[in-house]
CSV table of C-alpha atoms in Angstrom, one decimal:
chain,number,residue,atom,x,y,z
V,1,SER,CA,5.5,7.8,-29.1
V,2,GLN,CA,7.2,8.0,-25.7
V,3,THR,CA,7.5,5.5,-23.0
V,4,ILE,CA,8.9,5.2,-20.2
V,5,HIS,CA,10.2,2.0,-18.0
V,6,GLN,CA,11.0,1.4,-14.9
V,7,TRP,CA,12.4,-2.3,-13.1
V,8,PRO,CA,11.7,-3.9,-11.0
V,9,ALA,CA,8.3,-2.6,-10.0
V,10,THR,CA,8.6,-4.6,-6.5
V,11,LEU,CA,12.0,-4.9,-4.2
V,12,VAL,CA,12.2,-6.5,-1.0
V,13,GLN,CA,15.8,-5.5,0.4
V,14,PRO,CA,17.7,-6.6,4.5
V,15,VAL,CA,19.1,-3.3,6.0
V,16,GLY,CA,22.6,-2.8,5.0
V,17,SER,CA,21.8,-4.3,1.4
V,18,PRO,CA,22.6,-2.1,-2.0
V,19,LEU,CA,19.5,-1.1,-4.7
V,20,SER,CA,19.5,-1.0,-8.1
V,21,LEU,CA,16.5,0.7,-9.8
V,22,GLU,CA,16.5,1.6,-13.0
V,23,CYS,CA,14.9,3.7,-16.1
V,24,THR,CA,14.5,4.0,-19.6
V,25,VAL,CA,12.5,6.0,-21.4
V,26,GLU,CA,11.5,5.4,-25.2
V,27,GLY,CA,10.6,7.8,-28.5
V,28,THR,CA,12.9,11.2,-27.4
V,29,SER,CA,15.9,12.5,-26.7
V,30,ASN,CA,18.0,15.0,-24.4
V,31,PRO,CA,15.0,14.3,-21.8
V,32,ASN,CA,14.9,16.3,-18.4
V,33,LEU,CA,15.2,13.0,-15.9
V,34,TYR,CA,14.1,12.4,-12.3
V,35,TRP,CA,13.9,10.5,-9.6
V,36,TYR,CA,11.3,11.5,-7.4
V,37,ARG,CA,9.8,8.6,-3.9
V,38,GLN,CA,6.4,9.0,-2.0
V,39,ALA,CA,7.0,8.0,1.3
V,40,ALA,CA,4.3,6.4,3.5
V,41,GLY,CA,1.9,9.7,4.0
V,42,ARG,CA,4.1,11.9,2.3
V,43,GLY,CA,4.2,13.3,-0.5
V,44,LEU,CA,6.1,12.8,-3.6
V,45,GLN,CA,9.3,14.2,-3.3
V,46,LEU,CA,12.6,14.9,-5.6
V,47,LEU,CA,15.5,12.7,-4.7
V,48,PHE,CA,17.7,13.8,-8.3
V,49,TYR,CA,16.9,15.3,-11.5
V,50,SER,CA,19.5,15.0,-14.7
V,51,VAL,CA,19.1,17.3,-17.7
V,52,GLY,CA,21.9,15.3,-19.3
V,53,ILE,CA,24.6,12.2,-19.8
V,54,GLY,CA,26.6,12.3,-16.1
V,55,GLN,CA,24.7,15.3,-14.7
V,56,ILE,CA,23.3,14.6,-12.2
V,57,SER,CA,21.3,17.5,-9.2
V,58,SER,CA,20.7,16.0,-6.2
V,59,GLU,CA,17.5,17.4,-4.3
V,60,VAL,CA,18.0,16.3,-0.3
V,61,PRO,CA,20.8,14.8,2.0
V,62,GLN,CA,19.9,11.5,1.6
V,63,ASN,CA,21.5,7.7,1.1
V,64,LEU,CA,20.6,7.5,-2.5
V,65,SER,CA,23.3,8.4,-5.5
V,66,ALA,CA,21.9,8.1,-9.1
V,67,SER,CA,23.3,7.9,-12.7
V,68,ARG,CA,23.0,8.9,-16.2
V,69,PRO,CA,25.2,7.0,-18.1
V,70,GLN,CA,23.5,6.5,-21.7
V,71,ASP,CA,20.7,9.5,-22.9
V,72,ARG,CA,17.7,7.9,-21.8
V,73,GLN,CA,18.8,5.9,-19.1
V,74,PHE,CA,18.0,6.6,-15.3
V,75,ILE,CA,19.8,4.7,-12.7
V,76,LEU,CA,18.8,4.4,-8.3
V,77,SER,CA,21.4,3.6,-6.7
V,78,SER,CA,22.3,3.3,-2.5
V,79,LYS,CA,25.4,1.1,-1.0
V,80,LYS,CA,23.7,0.4,1.9
V,81,LEU,CA,20.2,0.8,2.2
V,82,LEU,CA,18.7,1.7,6.1
V,83,LEU,CA,15.1,1.2,6.6
V,84,SER,CA,14.3,4.6,6.1
V,85,ASP,CA,14.5,4.5,2.4
V,86,SER,CA,11.3,2.2,2.4
V,87,GLY,CA,9.0,3.5,0.3
V,88,PHE,CA,7.6,4.2,-3.6
V,89,TYR,CA,9.9,5.1,-6.4
V,90,LEU,CA,8.8,6.8,-9.1
V,91,CYS,CA,10.7,7.9,-12.2
V,92,ALA,CA,10.0,10.9,-14.4
V,93,TRP,CA,10.9,12.6,-17.8
V,94,THR,CA,10.3,15.5,-19.1
V,95,GLY,CA,10.5,17.5,-22.9
V,96,LEU,CA,12.0,20.5,-23.3
V,97,ALA,CA,9.7,22.1,-25.6
V,98,GLY,CA,6.8,22.1,-27.4
V,99,ALA,CA,4.1,20.5,-25.1
V,100,GLY,CA,5.7,17.8,-23.6
V,101,ALA,CA,8.4,20.5,-22.1
V,102,ASN,CA,5.9,21.6,-19.0
V,103,VAL,CA,4.5,17.8,-17.9
V,104,LEU,CA,6.5,15.1,-16.3
V,105,THR,CA,5.6,11.8,-17.6
V,106,PHE,CA,5.8,8.9,-14.5
V,107,GLY,CA,7.0,6.1,-15.1
V,108,ALA,CA,4.7,2.6,-12.8
V,109,GLY,CA,6.9,3.3,-10.1
V,110,SER,CA,9.1,0.4,-7.9
V,111,ARG,CA,7.6,-0.5,-5.0
V,112,LEU,CA,10.8,-0.9,-2.2
V,113,THR,CA,10.8,-2.1,1.5
V,114,VAL,CA,13.9,-2.4,3.2
V,115,LEU,CA,13.4,-4.6,6.3
O,1,ASP,CA,9.6,24.4,4.3
O,2,GLN,CA,6.4,23.0,2.0
O,3,GLN,CA,5.7,24.8,-0.3
O,4,VAL,CA,2.9,23.2,-2.4
O,5,LYS,CA,-0.1,22.0,0.8
O,6,GLN,CA,-3.0,20.3,0.3
O,7,ASN,CA,-4.5,20.6,3.8
O,8,SER,CA,-7.3,18.2,3.7
O,9,PRO,CA,-5.8,14.2,3.4
O,10,SER,CA,-9.0,13.1,1.6
O,11,LEU,CA,-12.2,13.7,1.1
O,12,SER,CA,-16.2,11.8,0.1
O,13,VAL,CA,-17.8,12.6,-2.3
O,14,GLN,CA,-21.5,10.8,-3.8
O,15,GLU,CA,-21.5,10.1,-7.4
O,16,GLY,CA,-22.8,12.7,-9.5
O,17,ARG,CA,-22.2,15.5,-7.4
O,18,ILE,CA,-19.3,17.8,-7.6
O,19,SER,CA,-15.8,17.1,-6.2
O,20,ILE,CA,-13.2,20.3,-4.9
O,21,LEU,CA,-10.2,19.6,-4.3
O,22,ASN,CA,-8.1,22.5,-2.8
O,23,CYS,CA,-4.0,23.5,-3.1
O,24,ASP,CA,-2.5,26.4,-1.5
O,25,TYR,CA,1.4,27.9,-2.2
O,26,THR,CA,3.7,29.7,-1.0
O,27,ASN,CA,6.7,30.6,-3.3
O,28,SER,CA,5.3,33.8,-5.6
O,29,MET,CA,8.0,32.1,-8.3
O,30,PHE,CA,5.7,29.3,-9.1
O,31,ASP,CA,3.9,30.2,-12.6
O,32,TYR,CA,2.6,27.2,-13.5
O,33,PHE,CA,0.2,24.5,-12.2
O,34,LEU,CA,-0.6,21.3,-12.5
O,35,TRP,CA,-3.1,18.3,-10.6
O,36,TYR,CA,-1.9,15.2,-11.4
O,37,LYS,CA,-4.5,11.8,-10.6
O,38,LYS,CA,-2.3,8.4,-8.5
O,39,TYR,CA,-4.0,5.2,-8.3
O,40,PRO,CA,-2.1,2.8,-5.5
O,41,ALA,CA,0.7,1.1,-6.7
O,42,GLU,CA,0.8,3.4,-10.1
O,43,GLY,CA,3.2,6.5,-11.4
O,44,PRO,CA,1.0,9.6,-11.2
O,45,THR,CA,-0.8,10.8,-14.6
O,46,PHE,CA,-1.1,14.1,-15.2
O,47,LEU,CA,-4.5,15.6,-15.3
O,48,ILE,CA,-5.0,19.2,-16.2
O,49,SER,CA,-2.6,22.6,-15.9
O,50,ILE,CA,-3.3,25.9,-15.7
O,51,SER,CA,-0.3,28.9,-16.1
O,52,SER,CA,-0.9,31.9,-14.5
O,53,ILE,CA,-1.8,34.1,-17.0
O,54,LYS,CA,-5.3,32.6,-16.5
O,55,ASP,CA,-7.4,32.0,-13.7
O,56,LYS,CA,-9.2,29.0,-15.7
O,57,ASN,CA,-8.6,26.0,-17.2
O,58,GLU,CA,-11.2,23.6,-18.1
O,59,ASP,CA,-11.0,19.6,-19.8
O,60,GLY,CA,-14.0,18.4,-20.3
O,61,ARG,CA,-15.7,17.4,-16.4
O,62,PHE,CA,-12.3,19.2,-14.8
O,63,THR,CA,-11.5,22.7,-14.8
O,64,VAL,CA,-8.8,24.0,-12.8
O,65,PHE,CA,-8.6,27.6,-11.5
O,66,LEU,CA,-6.4,30.6,-9.5
O,67,ASN,CA,-6.5,32.1,-7.2
O,68,LYS,CA,-3.2,34.4,-7.8
O,69,SER,CA,-3.7,36.7,-5.3
O,70,ALA,CA,-4.5,34.2,-2.8
O,71,LYS,CA,-1.8,32.0,-3.8
O,72,HIS,CA,-4.5,29.1,-4.2
O,73,LEU,CA,-5.7,26.5,-7.0
O,74,SER,CA,-8.5,24.2,-7.1
O,75,LEU,CA,-9.9,21.0,-9.0
O,76,HIS,CA,-13.3,20.7,-9.4
O,77,ILE,CA,-14.3,17.9,-11.5
O,78,VAL,CA,-18.3,17.6,-12.6
O,79,PRO,CA,-20.3,15.4,-12.4
O,80,SER,CA,-18.2,13.3,-10.3
O,81,GLN,CA,-17.5,9.3,-11.0
O,82,PRO,CA,-16.2,6.5,-8.8
O,83,GLY,CA,-13.7,6.2,-11.3
O,84,ASP,CA,-12.2,9.3,-10.6
O,85,SER,CA,-11.0,8.1,-6.4
O,86,ALA,CA,-7.3,8.4,-6.7
O,87,VAL,CA,-5.2,10.3,-5.1
O,88,TYR,CA,-4.5,14.2,-6.5
O,89,PHE,CA,-1.7,15.6,-6.3
O,90,CYS,CA,-1.0,19.5,-6.3
O,91,ALA,CA,2.0,20.3,-8.3
O,92,ALA,CA,3.9,24.0,-8.6
O,93,SER,CA,6.7,25.1,-11.4
O,94,GLY,CA,9.0,27.9,-10.9
O,95,ARG,CA,10.1,29.9,-14.4
O,96,SER,CA,12.9,28.2,-15.4
O,97,ARG,CA,11.9,26.6,-18.2
O,98,GLY,CA,14.0,23.7,-19.7
O,99,SER,CA,17.2,22.0,-18.0
O,100,ASN,CA,16.2,23.5,-14.5
O,101,TYR,CA,12.5,22.4,-15.0
O,102,LYS,CA,11.0,20.7,-12.3
O,103,LEU,CA,8.3,20.0,-9.7
O,104,THR,CA,7.1,20.6,-6.2
O,105,PHE,CA,5.0,18.8,-5.4
O,106,GLY,CA,1.4,18.4,-2.4
O,107,LYS,CA,1.1,15.7,-0.3
O,108,GLY,CA,-1.6,15.1,-1.9
O,109,THR,CA,-5.7,13.6,-1.7
O,110,LEU,CA,-7.9,10.8,-1.3
O,111,LEU,CA,-10.8,11.7,-3.1
O,112,THR,CA,-13.4,9.0,-3.0
O,113,VAL,CA,-16.9,8.8,-5.2
O,114,ASN,CA,-19.0,6.9,-3.5
O,115,PRO,CA,-21.6,4.9,-6.0
């Protein structure tokens, strides 16, 4: 069966510091991978998605970047965090065919607090 | 421009009664709709979905209704249980599948089921 892992689960960082959140998926190959953010009082906002290694699409202009160095690894980064980057970050994956093709499966999330 | 709208930020229901969560969308290209359930500090979990070729889909206590002409869908939970207390997100996808597949989420509705 497929599983998705995110780490760290919680992170407190000062303004201006770098960020790296990691996500890996097991039990599938060539998944679509996604980074969403849930900010306080807001819904789930799509930040980035990737259809393959090295292929990143950005949905909104922001202070963050994403990379996909391996098929099942997705990384969210920032060189200098802003206060507005605080939020709950969620990695998700979906397959390209079959029953899993239309459903995003989410990781447990990473809570980022920027002080 | 919010394409998926959940206009009720919260809903309170007595145990055993029906919970009705509503969702409206503006993009006529959406053809697949999903509901997710989210507990605090966890990732959303998939609950139920419906294709635009149907107007109803049922899974146990959960039923989703789709009214395409009104661009409206609703999730019915009968009977409601205290464990159903969570944030419910409505999501929609367009006609692109496979590599360009992505979901647009509403802001969520917090359901509280009182014992």
